[in-house]
Amino acid sequence: MSDRIAGVALALLAAWYGWTAGEYQIDFADVVGPSAFPQVLAVPIGLLGLYIALRPDPSPGWPSGRHLLGQAMAVGLLVGYALLLVPVGFLPSTTVLAGALALLLGARPGPAAASGVMVSLGCYALFAWVLDLPLPPGALFAGPE
Amino acid sequence: MEILPALGQGFGVALEPQNLLLALIGCFAGTVIGALPGIGPTNGIAILIPLAFSLSLSPVAAMILLTSVYYGTMFGGRISSILLNIPGDAPAVMTCLDGYPMARQGRAADALAISAISSFLGGTLATIGLTLSAPLLAQAAIHFGPAEYFALYIMAVVAVSGVGSANPAKMLLSGLVGLALATIGLDPASGVPRYTFDSFELYDGIDFVVAAVGLFAISEFLLFIEQRGSGTEAKRLPVGRIGTAFHRMIYPMVTLRASLLGFIIGVLPGAGATMASFLSYTLEKRISDKEGTFGRGDPRGVAAPEAADNAAAGGNLVPMLTLGIPGSGTTAIMLGMLVTLNIQPGPLLFERQPELVWGLVASLYVSNVILLVLNIPLVGIFARLLTVPPRYLMPVIVVVSFMGVYTVSNSAFDLLLMAAFGVLGYGMRKMGFSLVPMVLGMLLGGPMEQSLRRALQASGGQVSILIASPLSIGLHLTTLGVVVLAIFLEIRRRRRLHRPVAPAEVA
């Protein structure tokens, strides 16, 4: 079933991809414009998508329950981290991320919190001092820019 | 150019203090990455690439760092195979078969030393092979025009996708979608923005590094969450002391056979170190297992796969350096770094950047020696790292991935994009879409389109220019051969999939 969905999605995507390519026109003389290559690609993507939709492999075992929830929470944490890293700053956001991920992977709260602090301090030392790379200081320490 | 003087100059580059230090760091990091189950060579290199950029290393220095990490992971994988019975990375699976039984018999130190020595020999023999064969292949350079490059790029994407145990339709789709992703952004020839949804961030296209780190490292993390709790907590066996004389730990014939096999498999696109170690173990078992000792702690069962996977790593570099087509995920990522550093890999690399190529080759010899020296006395330190539970290690990998991408791009958009590629990579891996063709497609999409357009521009739109030279015809025929082979394999795979189950098998 997974393959059928993916195959149909890919075929539709290929149709859209090839169709959209036709809009890329230029005025000056260019034998092969910007639309040709995507249009050429769209054909095999569409056909192969249809192929796996019609002749699917057995579905993989998708996670459910606890594992799926864990993955959803992990993705949520990653997205939150991506959005908050710059405004909040490296040290606080990394402490929370690393601690929460350890918790998610089955660590007990105490060690998880400790590992969060250690990971963020350790990475800060490595990146900022040893490698001399700029890390976001965050509004808390640097003040508003 | 003569090989020996060129190699001599290469050693001049490789032995510069900064490069030597980078090789040392790379070897150490690589061994650790290889030893830790859960981060393989591809992930390890993916998360280190952004760092190589943000430190603004020269191309040769960055390549030395990454290849020594690559060689290091091949050394490191065996440590957890032997001590934990869990392969540290995919190619080290076969080392478990005899390495773990040896460790249970109290011969862990012997197994580690034997595998280190055969890794060293395999790696060095492959580097010699690379030294001798790469310049020959690179001489084809002068015959390459845009049409030939176009044919070469098609062959690269198809060859990486085509042959394998997985569904070839999915492999090829993965490569084609990678090529399609490469068209996002401003078209370099005409300046027309394509598939950007009027978003400013997409004008430069999708950064290869962002996609690679997300696809490999973040997806690995998501897989890890799912697999957690399924395995039993592994118990690490003690290293102990070496109980065999040094000269009795070298198995010359075993190592030679395995290295040769590994090197050849490494050179072929699509086949990598994992296949090399598998085949060499099988071959060695067939040749020398007269008393049925394989699988019960036979040192030759440790020496063969370790020599082969290190040799395959060296072989993998041959098509990458000479033709600019990577045969594995790891070399694809290294190539991506070269492209981003504005170095066009391919047949002309030897002519235009001899100090890069030969400096790199020379540093491979140096790295092998460093690895041997690191791995025999310091194995206890690496072994101790294995006791750190993954629940504390995996968050570190996530943080390093994020920091790497952040220091390269400084944009929250790219961090989100990386997370999105992580989810995509996870889904692809679950469903059997290989990640390597996609990464390769993203890498080659740009040059492929440019070479096609340049070829057709020169011929005034005549498509026949694409098959005008014997070289491009040969390349297209090879591609066709791979496609036919893939279709044949797919038909056979389907038959096996749908074969009616005999009653005896049900019972």
Short mmCIF file of N, CA and C in Angstrom, two decimals, chain B residues 307-368:
data_model
loop_
_atom_site.label_atom_id
_atom_site.label_comp_id
_atom_site.label_asym_id
_atom_site.label_seq_id
_atom_site.Cartn_x
_atom_site.Cartn_y
_atom_site.Cartn_z
N ALA B 307 40.40 -6.82 5.58
CA ALA B 307 41.26 -6.39 4.48
C ALA B 307 40.40 -5.92 3.31
N ALA B 308 39.31 -6.66 3.06
CA ALA B 308 38.47 -6.35 1.89
C ALA B 308 37.75 -5.02 2.05
N ASP B 309 37.22 -4.72 3.24
CA ASP B 309 36.45 -3.47 3.30
C ASP B 309 37.37 -2.25 3.25
N ASN B 310 38.56 -2.38 3.81
CA ASN B 310 39.50 -1.27 3.69
C ASN B 310 39.98 -1.10 2.25
N ALA B 311 40.16 -2.24 1.56
CA ALA B 311 40.59 -2.15 0.17
C ALA B 311 39.48 -1.54 -0.69
N ALA B 312 38.24 -1.88 -0.36
CA ALA B 312 37.12 -1.33 -1.13
C ALA B 312 37.03 0.18 -0.95
N ALA B 313 37.34 0.65 0.26
CA ALA B 313 37.32 2.10 0.48
C ALA B 313 38.32 2.79 -0.44
N GLY B 314 39.50 2.18 -0.61
CA GLY B 314 40.49 2.73 -1.53
C GLY B 314 40.00 2.65 -2.96
N GLY B 315 39.41 1.51 -3.33
CA GLY B 315 38.92 1.33 -4.69
C GLY B 315 37.83 2.32 -5.04
N ASN B 316 37.00 2.61 -4.04
CA ASN B 316 35.92 3.58 -4.22
C ASN B 316 36.40 4.94 -4.66
N LEU B 317 37.62 5.28 -4.26
CA LEU B 317 38.14 6.60 -4.59
C LEU B 317 38.57 6.70 -6.05
N VAL B 318 38.78 5.54 -6.71
CA VAL B 318 39.27 5.57 -8.10
C VAL B 318 38.26 6.24 -9.03
N PRO B 319 37.02 5.74 -9.12
CA PRO B 319 36.07 6.43 -10.02
C PRO B 319 35.76 7.84 -9.55
N MET B 320 35.82 8.08 -8.25
CA MET B 320 35.53 9.42 -7.76
C MET B 320 36.57 10.41 -8.26
N LEU B 321 37.83 10.03 -8.15
CA LEU B 321 38.89 10.97 -8.52
C LEU B 321 39.07 11.07 -10.03
N THR B 322 38.93 9.94 -10.73
CA THR B 322 39.26 9.97 -12.15
C THR B 322 38.09 10.41 -13.00
N LEU B 323 36.89 9.91 -12.70
CA LEU B 323 35.75 10.20 -13.56
C LEU B 323 34.80 11.20 -12.91
N GLY B 324 34.98 11.45 -11.64
CA GLY B 324 34.06 12.34 -10.95
C GLY B 324 32.73 11.67 -10.68
N ILE B 325 32.71 10.34 -10.69
CA ILE B 325 31.47 9.66 -10.33
C ILE B 325 31.72 8.78 -9.11
N PRO B 326 30.96 9.02 -8.05
CA PRO B 326 31.17 8.27 -6.83
C PRO B 326 30.46 6.92 -6.89
N GLY B 327 31.04 5.93 -6.26
CA GLY B 327 30.42 4.61 -6.26
C GLY B 327 29.67 4.33 -4.97
N SER B 328 29.74 5.21 -4.01
CA SER B 328 29.10 4.95 -2.72
C SER B 328 28.61 6.25 -2.12
N GLY B 329 27.84 6.13 -1.07
CA GLY B 329 27.31 7.30 -0.41
C GLY B 329 28.42 8.20 0.12
N THR B 330 29.43 7.55 0.68
CA THR B 330 30.51 8.31 1.29
C THR B 330 31.25 9.13 0.23
N THR B 331 31.60 8.48 -0.88
CA THR B 331 32.35 9.22 -1.90
C THR B 331 31.44 10.26 -2.57
N ALA B 332 30.13 9.98 -2.63
CA ALA B 332 29.21 10.98 -3.19
C ALA B 332 29.27 12.26 -2.36
N ILE B 333 29.31 12.09 -1.05
CA ILE B 333 29.33 13.26 -0.18
C ILE B 333 30.66 14.00 -0.30
N MET B 334 31.75 13.24 -0.39
CA MET B 334 33.05 13.89 -0.57
C MET B 334 33.08 14.69 -1.87
N LEU B 335 32.50 14.09 -2.90
CA LEU B 335 32.44 14.76 -4.19
C LEU B 335 31.63 16.04 -4.08
N GLY B 336 30.54 15.95 -3.32
CA GLY B 336 29.70 17.12 -3.10
C GLY B 336 30.50 18.25 -2.49
N MET B 337 31.40 17.87 -1.57
CA MET B 337 32.20 18.91 -0.95
C MET B 337 33.14 19.55 -1.98
N LEU B 338 33.73 18.72 -2.83
CA LEU B 338 34.62 19.27 -3.86
C LEU B 338 33.88 20.23 -4.76
N VAL B 339 32.66 19.82 -5.18
CA VAL B 339 31.89 20.68 -6.07
C VAL B 339 31.59 22.01 -5.39
N THR B 340 31.22 21.93 -4.10
CA THR B 340 30.89 23.15 -3.39
C THR B 340 32.13 24.03 -3.21
N LEU B 341 33.30 23.41 -3.18
CA LEU B 341 34.53 24.19 -3.10
C LEU B 341 34.99 24.67 -4.48
N ASN B 342 34.09 24.55 -5.46
CA ASN B 342 34.37 25.02 -6.82
C ASN B 342 35.45 24.22 -7.53
N ILE B 343 35.55 22.96 -7.19
CA ILE B 343 36.48 22.12 -7.93
C ILE B 343 35.66 21.14 -8.73
N GLN B 344 35.83 21.15 -10.05
CA GLN B 344 35.04 20.28 -10.89
C GLN B 344 35.71 18.91 -10.93
N PRO B 345 35.13 17.93 -10.24
CA PRO B 345 35.75 16.61 -10.29
C PRO B 345 35.54 16.02 -11.67
N GLY B 346 36.35 15.07 -12.01
CA GLY B 346 36.23 14.47 -13.33
C GLY B 346 37.58 14.25 -13.94
N PRO B 347 37.59 13.81 -15.19
CA PRO B 347 38.85 13.42 -15.81
C PRO B 347 39.93 14.50 -15.79
N LEU B 348 39.54 15.75 -15.73
CA LEU B 348 40.55 16.80 -15.82
C LEU B 348 41.20 17.12 -14.47
N LEU B 349 40.69 16.50 -13.42
CA LEU B 349 41.18 16.81 -12.09
C LEU B 349 42.69 16.57 -11.97
N PHE B 350 43.15 15.48 -12.58
CA PHE B 350 44.57 15.15 -12.48
C PHE B 350 45.44 16.20 -13.17
N GLU B 351 44.90 16.76 -14.25
CA GLU B 351 45.68 17.74 -14.99
C GLU B 351 45.66 19.10 -14.31
N ARG B 352 44.44 19.47 -13.85
CA ARG B 352 44.30 20.82 -13.33
C ARG B 352 44.69 20.95 -11.88
N GLN B 353 44.48 19.90 -11.11
CA GLN B 353 44.74 20.00 -9.67
C GLN B 353 45.67 18.88 -9.22
N PRO B 354 46.85 18.75 -9.84
CA PRO B 354 47.70 17.62 -9.46
C PRO B 354 48.06 17.64 -7.97
N GLU B 355 48.25 18.84 -7.42
CA GLU B 355 48.67 18.87 -6.01
C GLU B 355 47.54 18.38 -5.11
N LEU B 356 46.27 18.60 -5.54
CA LEU B 356 45.15 18.08 -4.77
C LEU B 356 45.12 16.56 -4.84
N VAL B 357 45.16 16.03 -6.07
CA VAL B 357 45.02 14.59 -6.23
C VAL B 357 46.17 13.85 -5.57
N TRP B 358 47.40 14.29 -5.86
CA TRP B 358 48.54 13.52 -5.35
C TRP B 358 48.74 13.77 -3.86
N GLY B 359 48.40 14.96 -3.41
CA GLY B 359 48.47 15.21 -1.97
C GLY B 359 47.51 14.29 -1.23
N LEU B 360 46.32 14.12 -1.83
CA LEU B 360 45.32 13.25 -1.24
C LEU B 360 45.80 11.79 -1.24
N VAL B 361 46.31 11.35 -2.39
CA VAL B 361 46.77 9.96 -2.49
C VAL B 361 47.88 9.70 -1.47
N ALA B 362 48.83 10.62 -1.39
CA ALA B 362 49.93 10.44 -0.44
C ALA B 362 49.41 10.41 0.98
N SER B 363 48.41 11.26 1.26
CA SER B 363 47.92 11.29 2.63
C SER B 363 47.19 10.00 2.99
N LEU B 364 46.71 9.28 1.96
CA LEU B 364 46.08 7.99 2.26
C LEU B 364 47.10 7.00 2.81
N TYR B 365 48.32 7.02 2.23
CA TYR B 365 49.37 6.15 2.79
C TYR B 365 49.65 6.56 4.23
N VAL B 366 49.75 7.88 4.44
CA VAL B 366 50.06 8.38 5.78
C VAL B 366 48.96 7.98 6.76
N SER B 367 47.69 8.17 6.33
CA SER B 367 46.57 7.84 7.22
C SER B 367 46.58 6.38 7.62
N ASN B 368 46.91 5.53 6.67
CA ASN B 368 46.93 4.11 6.99
C ASN B 368 47.93 3.80 8.08
#
